[in-house]
Amino acid sequence: MNRFDYAQAQDGAEAVRLGSATGARFLAGGTNLVDLMKENVERPVSVIDIQRLPFAAIAELDGGGLRLGALATNADTAYDPRVAERYPLLASAILAGASPQLRNRATNGGNLNQRTRCYYFYDTATACNKREPGSGCGALGGVTRIHAILGASEQCIATHPSDMCVALAALEATVRVEGPDGERTIPFADYHRLPGDDPARDNTLAPGELVTGIDLPAEGFATHFTYLKLRDRLSYAFALVSVAVAMKVGVDGRIETARVALGGVAHKPWRVPEAEAMLVGAMPSHEAFAGVARRLLEGAVGRGDNEFKIELARRAIVRALQQAADGTPQSQIDKRVA
Ligand SMILES: Cc1cc2nc3c(=O)[nH]c(=O)nc-3n(C[C@H](O)[C@H](O)[C@H](O)COP(=O)(O)OP(=O)(O)OC[C@H]3O[C@@H](n4cnc5c(N)ncnc54)[C@H](O)[C@@H]3O)c2cc1C
Ligand code: SF4
């Protein structure tokens, strides 16, 4: 680990001021940042500890939504009775991630901003445009089992590893940010970015901008939802493919609203509004769900080891849509998908 300055921010404004300096990094739970510092991947000039800031509450919003503080832990968020009852898709996605110990420490803001798990990003002996812009991409032509099949570029084929973010995308959450130019909100779809020719940037935050909270809209899709996560082993593993579905079904059995977000396949949670629109007014059926899967995966490209993900994703989408329509969400305790 390199030498770095350390400061404890006393309020949001101070965090933003200190965090705007070149080479500064915010420290929340530290479960990702400290790991990356130990691996010599992150070499901050200064670490701004934000753990004492007053952003750990979960509070009701006017109009029926809920505000999740950026510093609320993943565990406190998933087990908050309002989240569990009104936004079970989010609770389920959080509980599908990491381990109880990590979720007790990891924060919501940190989860949004965690870096990719690409092996080459972690290995400083290899080329990586995300870690060292312009150095190349070790994954291209390398081992690609966990890499992207959608939205990638010739500069970077990494995926975003978060489970929570896949549910937040389907719920159409809003990210609240405080920065040098004041406060602003970012719709979740615009928060993470595709790699293009600038893979070093994972999201659309400006330098110094601090996430203070995440707003959930009033509609939580508490009856018809699922978070289906497929991984190499049942615990402690990132998604190869995951699917969050939020759905509303009318009294006549027809689908009124459908949202589908994919994890593990791209640089950001992957949504295709046209695919979701195909379900509006339809009766739940294998054929309808297979059509949605085809549309969602249009343009999917495998690169050697990860080609299996295209068929895996297709099947996972159909299964997740069926689970949501049936009102039988995937259990994160019994993770079998028999
Ligand atoms: C073994 C292991 C397994 C894991 N498995 C999963 C999994 O299956 N699914 C999953 O989703 N995650 C998984 N994780 C990742 C874990 O969820 C993240 O490490 C955690 O959510 C990060 O939160 P943190 O508060 O510890 O962030 P930190 O490590 O403190 O910060 C992470 C990044 O976010 C930035 N940051 C933090 N807070 C803010 C803020 N408020 N505003 C702006 N920037 C901020 C930091 O500067 C840093 O760049 C796993 C982690 C480990 C170590
Ligand atoms: S896929 Fe992206 S993160 Fe991985 S080595 Fe290539 S540039 Fe780096």
mmCIF file of C-alpha atoms and ligand atoms in Angstrom:
data_model
loop_
_atom_site.group_PDB
_atom_site.id
_atom_site.type_symbol
_atom_site.label_atom_id
_atom_site.label_comp_id
_atom_site.label_asym_id
_atom_site.label_seq_id
_atom_site.Cartn_x
_atom_site.Cartn_y
_atom_site.Cartn_z
ATOM 1 C CA MET A 1 0.000 0.000 0.000
ATOM 2 C CA ASN A 2 1.271 3.508 -0.795
ATOM 3 C CA ARG A 3 1.366 6.474 1.580
ATOM 4 C CA PHE A 4 -1.778 8.634 1.534
ATOM 5 C CA ASP A 5 -3.327 11.481 3.523
ATOM 6 C CA TYR A 6 -6.378 10.674 5.640
ATOM 7 C CA ALA A 7 -9.133 13.094 6.698
ATOM 8 C CA GLN A 8 -12.456 12.612 8.440
ATOM 9 C CA ALA A 9 -15.118 14.824 6.853
ATOM 10 C CA GLN A 10 -17.361 16.568 9.390
ATOM 11 C CA ASP A 11 -20.155 17.453 6.957
ATOM 12 C CA GLY A 12 -21.149 16.965 3.328
ATOM 13 C CA ALA A 13 -19.676 20.296 2.199
ATOM 14 C CA GLU A 14 -16.297 19.430 3.704
ATOM 15 C CA ALA A 15 -16.396 15.974 2.106
ATOM 16 C CA VAL A 16 -17.086 17.535 -1.288
ATOM 17 C CA ARG A 17 -14.314 20.111 -0.839
ATOM 18 C CA LEU A 18 -11.729 17.525 0.207
ATOM 19 C CA GLY A 19 -13.027 14.955 -2.282
ATOM 20 C CA SER A 20 -12.582 17.383 -5.190
ATOM 21 C CA ALA A 21 -8.782 17.317 -4.858
ATOM 22 C CA THR A 22 -6.870 15.324 -7.473
ATOM 23 C CA GLY A 23 -6.337 11.730 -6.358
ATOM 24 C CA ALA A 24 -8.888 11.891 -3.492
ATOM 25 C CA ARG A 25 -11.190 8.932 -2.754
ATOM 26 C CA PHE A 26 -14.181 8.703 -0.422
ATOM 27 C CA LEU A 27 -14.065 5.903 2.149
ATOM 28 C CA ALA A 28 -17.429 4.482 3.242
ATOM 29 C CA GLY A 29 -17.498 0.821 4.410
ATOM 30 C CA GLY A 30 -14.104 0.249 2.798
ATOM 31 C CA THR A 31 -14.961 -3.300 1.645
ATOM 32 C CA ASN A 32 -13.986 -2.490 -1.937
ATOM 33 C CA LEU A 33 -11.693 0.535 -1.693
ATOM 34 C CA VAL A 34 -9.359 -0.927 0.942
ATOM 35 C CA ASP A 35 -9.092 -4.225 -0.986
ATOM 36 C CA LEU A 36 -8.114 -2.303 -4.116
ATOM 37 C CA MET A 37 -5.567 -0.231 -2.194
ATOM 38 C CA LYS A 38 -3.987 -3.411 -0.835
ATOM 39 C CA GLU A 39 -3.792 -4.771 -4.389
ATOM 40 C CA ASN A 40 -2.133 -1.515 -5.549
ATOM 41 C CA VAL A 41 -4.974 -0.944 -8.014
ATOM 42 C CA GLU A 42 -6.254 2.176 -6.234
ATOM 43 C CA ARG A 43 -3.436 4.515 -5.175
ATOM 44 C CA PRO A 44 -5.241 7.519 -3.680
ATOM 45 C CA VAL A 45 -3.327 10.652 -2.742
ATOM 46 C CA SER A 46 -5.907 11.254 0.013
ATOM 47 C CA VAL A 47 -8.671 9.202 1.597
ATOM 48 C CA ILE A 48 -11.718 11.140 2.785
ATOM 49 C CA ASP A 49 -13.537 9.185 5.471
ATOM 50 C CA ILE A 50 -17.267 9.891 5.132
ATOM 51 C CA GLN A 51 -18.513 7.373 7.686
ATOM 52 C CA ARG A 52 -19.546 10.025 10.231
ATOM 53 C CA LEU A 53 -21.720 11.999 7.831
ATOM 54 C CA PRO A 54 -25.466 12.089 8.551
ATOM 55 C CA PHE A 55 -26.522 9.997 5.550
ATOM 56 C CA ALA A 56 -27.335 6.692 7.236
ATOM 57 C CA ALA A 57 -31.095 7.137 7.691
ATOM 58 C CA ILE A 58 -33.891 5.501 5.729
ATOM 59 C CA ALA A 59 -36.798 7.946 5.579
ATOM 60 C CA GLU A 60 -40.280 8.318 4.113
ATOM 61 C CA LEU A 61 -40.641 10.667 1.134
ATOM 62 C CA ASP A 62 -43.654 12.834 0.376
ATOM 63 C CA GLY A 63 -45.752 10.972 -2.169
ATOM 64 C CA GLY A 64 -45.070 7.522 -0.763
ATOM 65 C CA GLY A 65 -41.460 6.780 -1.731
ATOM 66 C CA LEU A 66 -38.502 6.001 0.480
ATOM 67 C CA ARG A 67 -35.070 7.647 0.743
ATOM 68 C CA LEU A 68 -32.163 5.279 1.415
ATOM 69 C CA GLY A 69 -29.207 7.078 2.944
ATOM 70 C CA ALA A 70 -25.935 6.545 1.107
ATOM 71 C CA LEU A 71 -24.315 5.472 4.368
ATOM 72 C CA ALA A 72 -27.036 3.046 5.433
ATOM 73 C CA THR A 73 -25.485 -0.411 5.324
ATOM 74 C CA ASN A 74 -26.693 -2.977 2.826
ATOM 75 C CA ALA A 75 -27.921 -5.121 5.780
ATOM 76 C CA ASP A 76 -29.850 -2.281 7.453
ATOM 77 C CA THR A 77 -31.423 -1.486 4.086
ATOM 78 C CA ALA A 78 -32.464 -5.039 3.196
ATOM 79 C CA TYR A 79 -33.888 -5.718 6.691
ATOM 80 C CA ASP A 80 -35.652 -2.368 7.091
ATOM 81 C CA PRO A 81 -39.331 -3.427 7.413
ATOM 82 C CA ARG A 82 -40.432 -0.740 4.912
ATOM 83 C CA VAL A 83 -37.935 -1.964 2.312
ATOM 84 C CA ALA A 84 -38.735 -5.620 2.982
ATOM 85 C CA GLU A 85 -42.502 -5.063 2.661
ATOM 86 C CA ARG A 86 -42.731 -2.387 -0.020
ATOM 87 C CA TYR A 87 -39.588 -3.084 -2.091
ATOM 88 C CA PRO A 88 -38.944 -6.826 -1.675
ATOM 89 C CA LEU A 89 -37.174 -6.879 -5.059
ATOM 90 C CA LEU A 90 -34.496 -4.590 -3.636
ATOM 91 C CA ALA A 91 -34.221 -6.538 -0.365
ATOM 92 C CA SER A 92 -33.881 -9.779 -2.324
ATOM 93 C CA ALA A 93 -31.177 -8.381 -4.621
ATOM 94 C CA ILE A 94 -29.142 -7.057 -1.691
ATOM 95 C CA LEU A 95 -29.406 -10.381 0.134
ATOM 96 C CA ALA A 96 -28.196 -12.178 -3.006
ATOM 97 C CA GLY A 97 -24.914 -10.278 -2.752
ATOM 98 C CA ALA A 98 -21.692 -10.817 -0.794
ATOM 99 C CA SER A 99 -21.943 -12.356 2.714
ATOM 100 C CA PRO A 100 -23.716 -11.286 5.940
ATOM 101 C CA GLN A 101 -20.434 -9.904 7.304
ATOM 102 C CA LEU A 102 -19.828 -7.804 4.196
ATOM 103 C CA ARG A 103 -23.415 -6.590 4.028
ATOM 104 C CA ASN A 104 -23.123 -5.406 7.633
ATOM 105 C CA ARG A 105 -20.223 -3.184 6.612
ATOM 106 C CA ALA A 106 -20.920 -2.272 2.974
ATOM 107 C CA THR A 107 -22.936 0.890 2.356
ATOM 108 C CA ASN A 108 -25.467 1.764 -0.316
ATOM 109 C CA GLY A 109 -23.290 4.538 -1.790
ATOM 110 C CA GLY A 110 -20.308 2.191 -1.855
ATOM 111 C CA ASN A 111 -22.328 -0.517 -3.548
ATOM 112 C CA LEU A 112 -23.235 1.844 -6.409
ATOM 113 C CA ASN A 113 -19.594 2.859 -6.814
ATOM 114 C CA GLN A 114 -17.826 -0.492 -6.385
ATOM 115 C CA ARG A 115 -15.392 -1.255 -9.191
ATOM 116 C CA THR A 116 -15.487 -4.122 -11.671
ATOM 117 C CA ARG A 117 -14.295 -7.590 -10.668
ATOM 118 C CA CYS A 118 -12.459 -8.121 -13.974
ATOM 119 C CA TYR A 119 -9.406 -10.276 -13.104
ATOM 120 C CA TYR A 120 -7.124 -8.113 -15.256
ATOM 121 C CA PHE A 121 -8.262 -4.928 -13.527
ATOM 122 C CA TYR A 122 -7.066 -6.476 -10.242
ATOM 123 C CA ASP A 123 -3.785 -7.774 -11.702
ATOM 124 C CA THR A 124 -1.405 -4.826 -11.995
ATOM 125 C CA ALA A 125 0.998 -6.935 -14.063
ATOM 126 C CA THR A 126 -1.490 -6.929 -16.981
ATOM 127 C CA ALA A 127 -2.799 -4.224 -19.301
ATOM 128 C CA CYS A 128 -6.099 -2.602 -18.354
ATOM 129 C CA ASN A 129 -7.656 0.537 -19.833
ATOM 130 C CA LYS A 130 -9.882 0.980 -16.793
ATOM 131 C CA ARG A 131 -6.979 0.945 -14.334
ATOM 132 C CA GLU A 132 -4.375 2.560 -16.601
ATOM 133 C CA PRO A 133 -6.035 4.429 -19.515
ATOM 134 C CA GLY A 134 -4.392 3.667 -22.857
ATOM 135 C CA SER A 135 -2.547 0.563 -21.666
ATOM 136 C CA GLY A 136 -4.788 -1.936 -23.477
ATOM 137 C CA CYS A 137 -7.193 -4.615 -22.331
ATOM 138 C CA GLY A 138 -5.859 -7.912 -20.978
ATOM 139 C CA ALA A 139 -9.313 -9.479 -21.090
ATOM 140 C CA LEU A 140 -9.591 -9.237 -24.901
ATOM 141 C CA GLY A 141 -8.140 -12.538 -26.029
ATOM 142 C CA GLY A 142 -7.827 -13.653 -22.393
ATOM 143 C CA VAL A 143 -10.118 -15.496 -19.988
ATOM 144 C CA THR A 144 -13.551 -13.926 -20.436
ATOM 145 C CA ARG A 145 -15.895 -16.113 -18.372
ATOM 146 C CA ILE A 146 -17.236 -13.206 -16.294
ATOM 147 C CA HIS A 147 -17.146 -10.544 -18.999
ATOM 148 C CA ALA A 148 -19.794 -8.564 -20.870
ATOM 149 C CA ILE A 149 -21.948 -9.767 -23.730
ATOM 150 C CA LEU A 150 -23.768 -6.441 -24.202
ATOM 151 C CA GLY A 151 -22.717 -2.798 -24.435
ATOM 152 C CA ALA A 152 -18.969 -3.482 -24.380
ATOM 153 C CA SER A 153 -16.379 -1.682 -26.497
ATOM 154 C CA GLU A 154 -13.019 -2.588 -27.998
ATOM 155 C CA GLN A 155 -11.494 -0.714 -25.025
ATOM 156 C CA CYS A 156 -13.180 -2.665 -22.231
ATOM 157 C CA ILE A 157 -15.499 -5.654 -21.817
ATOM 158 C CA ALA A 158 -15.893 -5.563 -18.022
ATOM 159 C CA THR A 159 -19.211 -5.909 -16.191
ATOM 160 C CA HIS A 160 -20.596 -3.975 -13.251
ATOM 161 C CA PRO A 161 -20.720 -6.425 -10.337
ATOM 162 C CA SER A 162 -23.511 -5.041 -8.142
ATOM 163 C CA ASP A 163 -26.718 -6.931 -7.389
ATOM 164 C CA MET A 164 -28.396 -4.009 -5.629
ATOM 165 C CA CYS A 165 -28.008 -1.804 -8.708
ATOM 166 C CA VAL A 166 -29.898 -4.258 -10.920
ATOM 167 C CA ALA A 167 -32.951 -3.975 -8.661
ATOM 168 C CA LEU A 168 -32.565 -0.179 -8.396
ATOM 169 C CA ALA A 169 -32.570 0.019 -12.205
ATOM 170 C CA ALA A 170 -35.811 -1.971 -12.427
ATOM 171 C CA LEU A 171 -37.381 0.157 -9.676
ATOM 172 C CA GLU A 172 -36.321 3.347 -11.505
ATOM 173 C CA ALA A 173 -34.652 4.826 -8.434
ATOM 174 C CA THR A 174 -32.995 8.252 -8.414
ATOM 175 C CA VAL A 175 -29.505 8.937 -7.072
ATOM 176 C CA ARG A 176 -29.075 12.073 -4.930
ATOM 177 C CA VAL A 177 -25.712 13.765 -5.211
ATOM 178 C CA GLU A 178 -23.957 16.704 -3.542
ATOM 179 C CA GLY A 179 -21.054 18.297 -5.406
ATOM 180 C CA PRO A 180 -19.005 21.449 -5.930
ATOM 181 C CA ASP A 181 -21.926 22.939 -7.923
ATOM 182 C CA GLY A 182 -24.584 22.021 -5.345
ATOM 183 C CA GLU A 183 -27.113 19.202 -5.236
ATOM 184 C CA ARG A 184 -28.582 17.288 -8.139
ATOM 185 C CA THR A 185 -30.454 14.063 -8.842
ATOM 186 C CA ILE A 186 -29.548 11.444 -11.437
ATOM 187 C CA PRO A 187 -32.085 8.936 -12.814
ATOM 188 C CA PHE A 188 -30.677 5.466 -12.207
ATOM 189 C CA ALA A 189 -30.522 4.664 -15.929
ATOM 190 C CA ASP A 190 -28.080 7.571 -16.364
ATOM 191 C CA TYR A 191 -25.915 6.844 -13.324
ATOM 192 C CA HIS A 192 -23.584 4.135 -14.680
ATOM 193 C CA ARG A 193 -22.071 4.453 -18.144
ATOM 194 C CA LEU A 194 -20.971 2.104 -20.907
ATOM 195 C CA PRO A 195 -17.193 1.929 -21.453
ATOM 196 C CA GLY A 196 -16.964 3.456 -24.953
ATOM 197 C CA ASP A 197 -13.483 4.915 -25.392
ATOM 198 C CA ASP A 198 -13.252 6.034 -21.731
ATOM 199 C CA PRO A 199 -13.593 2.872 -19.605
ATOM 200 C CA ALA A 200 -11.809 4.441 -16.623
ATOM 201 C CA ARG A 201 -15.085 6.202 -15.758
ATOM 202 C CA ASP A 202 -17.704 3.848 -14.332
ATOM 203 C CA ASN A 203 -20.399 6.452 -13.719
ATOM 204 C CA THR A 204 -21.499 9.987 -14.497
ATOM 205 C CA LEU A 205 -20.371 11.571 -11.205
ATOM 206 C CA ALA A 206 -18.286 14.730 -11.616
ATOM 207 C CA PRO A 207 -15.049 15.051 -9.590
ATOM 208 C CA GLY A 208 -15.823 15.573 -5.903
ATOM 209 C CA GLU A 209 -19.474 14.565 -6.190
ATOM 210 C CA LEU A 210 -20.722 12.600 -3.205
ATOM 211 C CA VAL A 211 -23.734 10.292 -3.280
ATOM 212 C CA THR A 212 -25.947 11.245 -0.328
ATOM 213 C CA GLY A 213 -28.959 9.010 -0.939
ATOM 214 C CA ILE A 214 -31.100 6.931 -3.255
ATOM 215 C CA ASP A 215 -34.785 7.752 -3.713
ATOM 216 C CA LEU A 216 -37.245 4.945 -4.388
ATOM 217 C CA PRO A 217 -40.511 5.854 -6.124
ATOM 218 C CA ALA A 218 -43.802 4.974 -4.414
ATOM 219 C CA GLU A 219 -44.446 1.951 -6.662
ATOM 220 C CA GLY A 220 -42.441 -0.955 -5.249
ATOM 221 C CA PHE A 221 -43.916 -3.897 -7.248
ATOM 222 C CA ALA A 222 -44.318 -5.885 -4.030
ATOM 223 C CA THR A 223 -46.604 -8.584 -5.471
ATOM 224 C CA HIS A 224 -45.023 -9.556 -8.800
ATOM 225 C CA PHE A 225 -41.235 -9.406 -8.676
ATOM 226 C CA THR A 226 -38.160 -11.601 -8.589
ATOM 227 C CA TYR A 227 -34.370 -11.382 -8.399
ATOM 228 C CA LEU A 228 -32.817 -14.412 -10.052
ATOM 229 C CA LYS A 229 -29.037 -14.617 -9.687
ATOM 230 C CA LEU A 230 -26.998 -17.333 -11.401
ATOM 231 C CA ARG A 231 -23.400 -17.786 -10.251
ATOM 232 C CA ASP A 232 -20.600 -20.329 -10.049
ATOM 233 C CA ARG A 233 -21.377 -21.276 -6.443
ATOM 234 C CA LEU A 234 -24.303 -20.604 -4.159
ATOM 235 C CA SER A 235 -22.703 -18.116 -1.808
ATOM 236 C CA TYR A 236 -20.065 -15.452 -1.950
ATOM 237 C CA ALA A 237 -19.939 -15.189 -5.728
ATOM 238 C CA PHE A 238 -20.766 -12.437 -8.172
ATOM 239 C CA ALA A 239 -23.479 -12.967 -10.778
ATOM 240 C CA LEU A 240 -22.640 -14.577 -14.095
ATOM 241 C CA VAL A 241 -26.113 -13.429 -15.084
ATOM 242 C CA SER A 242 -28.846 -11.945 -12.921
ATOM 243 C CA VAL A 243 -32.357 -10.767 -13.721
ATOM 244 C CA ALA A 244 -34.540 -8.331 -11.777
ATOM 245 C CA VAL A 245 -38.189 -8.259 -12.790
ATOM 246 C CA ALA A 246 -40.833 -5.840 -11.519
ATOM 247 C CA MET A 247 -44.321 -6.414 -12.869
ATOM 248 C CA LYS A 248 -47.929 -5.381 -12.410
ATOM 249 C CA VAL A 249 -50.658 -7.840 -13.361
ATOM 250 C CA GLY A 250 -54.285 -6.723 -13.790
ATOM 251 C CA VAL A 251 -57.357 -8.508 -12.407
ATOM 252 C CA ASP A 252 -57.907 -10.017 -15.871
ATOM 253 C CA GLY A 253 -54.439 -11.641 -15.646
ATOM 254 C CA ARG A 254 -52.907 -9.366 -18.279
ATOM 255 C CA ILE A 255 -49.575 -7.681 -17.667
ATOM 256 C CA GLU A 256 -49.960 -3.928 -17.132
ATOM 257 C CA THR A 257 -46.321 -2.972 -16.487
ATOM 258 C CA ALA A 258 -43.091 -4.926 -16.832
ATOM 259 C CA ARG A 259 -39.536 -3.895 -16.059
ATOM 260 C CA VAL A 260 -36.583 -6.199 -16.653
ATOM 261 C CA ALA A 261 -32.977 -5.381 -15.738
ATOM 262 C CA LEU A 262 -30.026 -7.701 -16.322
ATOM 263 C CA GLY A 263 -26.875 -7.921 -14.215
ATOM 264 C CA GLY A 264 -23.535 -9.540 -15.011
ATOM 265 C CA VAL A 265 -23.860 -8.894 -18.744
ATOM 266 C CA ALA A 266 -22.768 -5.280 -19.227
ATOM 267 C CA HIS A 267 -20.964 -2.280 -17.738
ATOM 268 C CA LYS A 268 -24.279 -1.215 -16.181
ATOM 269 C CA PRO A 269 -27.635 -2.797 -15.356
ATOM 270 C CA TRP A 270 -29.069 -3.577 -18.797
ATOM 271 C CA ARG A 271 -32.591 -2.477 -19.703
ATOM 272 C CA VAL A 272 -34.336 -2.287 -23.083
ATOM 273 C CA PRO A 273 -37.629 -0.348 -22.797
ATOM 274 C CA GLU A 274 -38.856 -1.755 -26.138
ATOM 275 C CA ALA A 275 -38.529 -5.297 -24.766
ATOM 276 C CA GLU A 276 -40.534 -4.378 -21.678
ATOM 277 C CA ALA A 277 -43.226 -2.693 -23.817
ATOM 278 C CA MET A 278 -43.776 -5.998 -25.648
ATOM 279 C CA LEU A 279 -45.397 -7.379 -22.491
ATOM 280 C CA VAL A 280 -47.900 -4.594 -21.863
ATOM 281 C CA GLY A 281 -51.406 -6.021 -22.367
ATOM 282 C CA ALA A 282 -50.110 -9.572 -22.892
ATOM 283 C CA MET A 283 -51.120 -12.664 -20.935
ATOM 284 C CA PRO A 284 -48.107 -14.287 -19.242
ATOM 285 C CA SER A 285 -46.809 -17.061 -21.524
ATOM 286 C CA HIS A 286 -43.578 -18.790 -22.410
ATOM 287 C CA GLU A 287 -43.807 -17.404 -25.957
ATOM 288 C CA ALA A 288 -44.248 -13.814 -24.798
ATOM 289 C CA PHE A 289 -41.352 -14.130 -22.344
ATOM 290 C CA ALA A 290 -39.104 -15.758 -24.953
ATOM 291 C CA GLY A 291 -39.811 -12.799 -27.271
ATOM 292 C CA VAL A 292 -38.752 -10.374 -24.548
ATOM 293 C CA ALA A 293 -35.552 -12.352 -23.964
ATOM 294 C CA ARG A 294 -34.735 -12.253 -27.690
ATOM 295 C CA ARG A 295 -35.235 -8.493 -27.804
ATOM 296 C CA LEU A 296 -33.231 -7.878 -24.601
ATOM 297 C CA LEU A 297 -30.319 -9.895 -25.934
ATOM 298 C CA GLU A 298 -30.343 -8.405 -29.437
ATOM 299 C CA GLY A 299 -26.741 -7.636 -30.358
ATOM 300 C CA ALA A 300 -25.281 -9.837 -27.598
ATOM 301 C CA VAL A 301 -21.742 -10.925 -28.460
ATOM 302 C CA GLY A 302 -19.738 -13.646 -26.749
ATOM 303 C CA ARG A 303 -15.968 -13.643 -26.677
ATOM 304 C CA GLY A 304 -14.808 -17.209 -26.175
ATOM 305 C CA ASP A 305 -15.296 -18.271 -22.564
ATOM 306 C CA ASN A 306 -18.377 -16.119 -21.983
ATOM 307 C CA GLU A 307 -20.401 -17.265 -25.008
ATOM 308 C CA PHE A 308 -22.443 -19.525 -22.712
ATOM 309 C CA LYS A 309 -23.863 -16.405 -21.080
ATOM 310 C CA ILE A 310 -26.108 -15.625 -24.052
ATOM 311 C CA GLU A 311 -28.114 -18.844 -23.695
ATOM 312 C CA LEU A 312 -27.896 -18.656 -19.891
ATOM 313 C CA ALA A 313 -29.311 -15.128 -19.952
ATOM 314 C CA ARG A 314 -32.087 -16.122 -22.364
ATOM 315 C CA ARG A 315 -33.240 -18.905 -20.077
ATOM 316 C CA ALA A 316 -32.831 -16.798 -16.936
ATOM 317 C CA ILE A 317 -34.988 -13.997 -18.379
ATOM 318 C CA VAL A 318 -37.805 -16.414 -19.273
ATOM 319 C CA ARG A 319 -37.634 -18.054 -15.843
ATOM 320 C CA ALA A 320 -37.524 -14.756 -13.969
ATOM 321 C CA LEU A 321 -40.505 -13.375 -15.897
ATOM 322 C CA GLN A 322 -42.444 -16.546 -15.079
ATOM 323 C CA GLN A 323 -41.530 -16.321 -11.386
ATOM 324 C CA ALA A 324 -42.654 -12.698 -11.252
ATOM 325 C CA ALA A 325 -45.895 -13.354 -13.121
ATOM 326 C CA ASP A 326 -46.691 -16.320 -10.848
ATOM 327 C CA GLY A 327 -45.914 -14.300 -7.719
ATOM 328 C CA THR A 328 -43.309 -16.904 -6.693
ATOM 329 C CA PRO A 329 -40.101 -14.868 -6.367
ATOM 330 C CA GLN A 330 -36.702 -16.525 -6.228
ATOM 331 C CA SER A 331 -35.692 -17.233 -2.632
ATOM 332 C CA GLN A 332 -32.270 -15.964 -1.605
ATOM 333 C CA ILE A 333 -32.227 -18.572 1.182
ATOM 334 C CA ASP A 334 -33.123 -21.566 -0.951
ATOM 335 C CA LYS A 335 -31.283 -20.600 -4.138
ATOM 336 C CA ARG A 336 -32.175 -23.651 -6.209
ATOM 337 C CA VAL A 337 -33.747 -22.880 -9.572
ATOM 338 C CA ALA A 338 -35.137 -26.325 -10.256
HETATM 339 C C1 LIG B 1 -15.713 -11.121 -1.078
HETATM 340 C C2 LIG B 1 -16.694 -10.117 -1.598
HETATM 341 C C3 LIG B 1 -17.850 -10.559 -2.221
HETATM 342 C C4 LIG B 1 -18.774 -9.630 -2.702
HETATM 343 N N1 LIG B 1 -19.905 -10.081 -3.341
HETATM 344 C C5 LIG B 1 -20.787 -9.173 -3.835
HETATM 345 C C6 LIG B 1 -21.944 -9.589 -4.544
HETATM 346 O O1 LIG B 1 -22.182 -10.784 -4.726
HETATM 347 N N2 LIG B 1 -22.789 -8.637 -5.000
HETATM 348 C C7 LIG B 1 -22.552 -7.303 -4.820
HETATM 349 O O2 LIG B 1 -23.354 -6.486 -5.254
HETATM 350 N N3 LIG B 1 -21.460 -6.884 -4.191
HETATM 351 C C8 LIG B 1 -20.583 -7.779 -3.695
HETATM 352 N N4 LIG B 1 -19.462 -7.353 -3.056
HETATM 353 C C9 LIG B 1 -19.133 -5.929 -3.098
HETATM 354 C C10 LIG B 1 -19.659 -5.173 -1.924
HETATM 355 O O3 LIG B 1 -21.046 -5.126 -2.001
HETATM 356 C C11 LIG B 1 -19.054 -3.793 -2.061
HETATM 357 O O4 LIG B 1 -17.683 -3.909 -1.732
HETATM 358 C C12 LIG B 1 -19.705 -2.782 -1.134
HETATM 359 O O5 LIG B 1 -21.059 -2.602 -1.457
HETATM 360 C C13 LIG B 1 -18.987 -1.459 -1.216
HETATM 361 O O6 LIG B 1 -19.485 -0.624 -0.210
HETATM 362 P P1 LIG B 1 -18.499 0.103 0.796
HETATM 363 O O7 LIG B 1 -19.354 1.002 1.629
HETATM 364 O O8 LIG B 1 -17.654 -0.864 1.534
HETATM 365 O O9 LIG B 1 -17.661 0.949 -0.237
HETATM 366 P P2 LIG B 1 -16.148 1.461 -0.186
HETATM 367 O O10 LIG B 1 -15.215 0.324 -0.350
HETATM 368 O O11 LIG B 1 -15.945 2.367 0.983
HETATM 369 O O12 LIG B 1 -16.149 2.354 -1.495
HETATM 370 C C14 LIG B 1 -16.273 1.781 -2.774
HETATM 371 C C15 LIG B 1 -16.145 2.897 -3.813
HETATM 372 O O13 LIG B 1 -17.254 3.773 -3.725
HETATM 373 C C16 LIG B 1 -16.831 5.113 -3.478
HETATM 374 N N5 LIG B 1 -17.857 5.657 -2.576
HETATM 375 C C17 LIG B 1 -18.277 5.106 -1.418
HETATM 376 N N6 LIG B 1 -19.289 5.818 -0.903
HETATM 377 C C18 LIG B 1 -19.507 6.849 -1.766
HETATM 378 C C19 LIG B 1 -20.426 7.930 -1.781
HETATM 379 N N7 LIG B 1 -21.349 8.096 -0.816
HETATM 380 N N8 LIG B 1 -20.376 8.801 -2.811
HETATM 381 C C20 LIG B 1 -19.456 8.647 -3.810
HETATM 382 N N9 LIG B 1 -18.560 7.636 -3.844
HETATM 383 C C21 LIG B 1 -18.595 6.751 -2.834
HETATM 384 C C22 LIG B 1 -15.454 4.981 -2.849
HETATM 385 O O14 LIG B 1 -14.677 6.137 -3.052
HETATM 386 C C23 LIG B 1 -14.912 3.779 -3.588
HETATM 387 O O15 LIG B 1 -14.432 4.167 -4.844
HETATM 388 C C24 LIG B 1 -18.535 -8.244 -2.540
HETATM 389 C C25 LIG B 1 -17.377 -7.801 -1.886
HETATM 390 C C26 LIG B 1 -16.459 -8.728 -1.415
HETATM 391 C C27 LIG B 1 -15.218 -8.222 -0.738
HETATM 392 S S1 SF4 B 2 -12.148 -5.643 -19.548
HETATM 393 FE FE1 SF4 B 2 -11.967 -3.524 -18.832
HETATM 394 S S2 SF4 B 2 -11.412 -3.779 -16.695
HETATM 395 FE FE2 SF4 B 2 -10.954 -5.732 -17.699
HETATM 396 S S3 SF4 B 2 -8.830 -5.612 -18.462
HETATM 397 FE FE3 SF4 B 2 -10.105 -4.906 -20.108
HETATM 398 S S4 SF4 B 2 -10.104 -2.684 -19.798
HETATM 399 FE FE4 SF4 B 2 -9.503 -3.572 -17.863
#
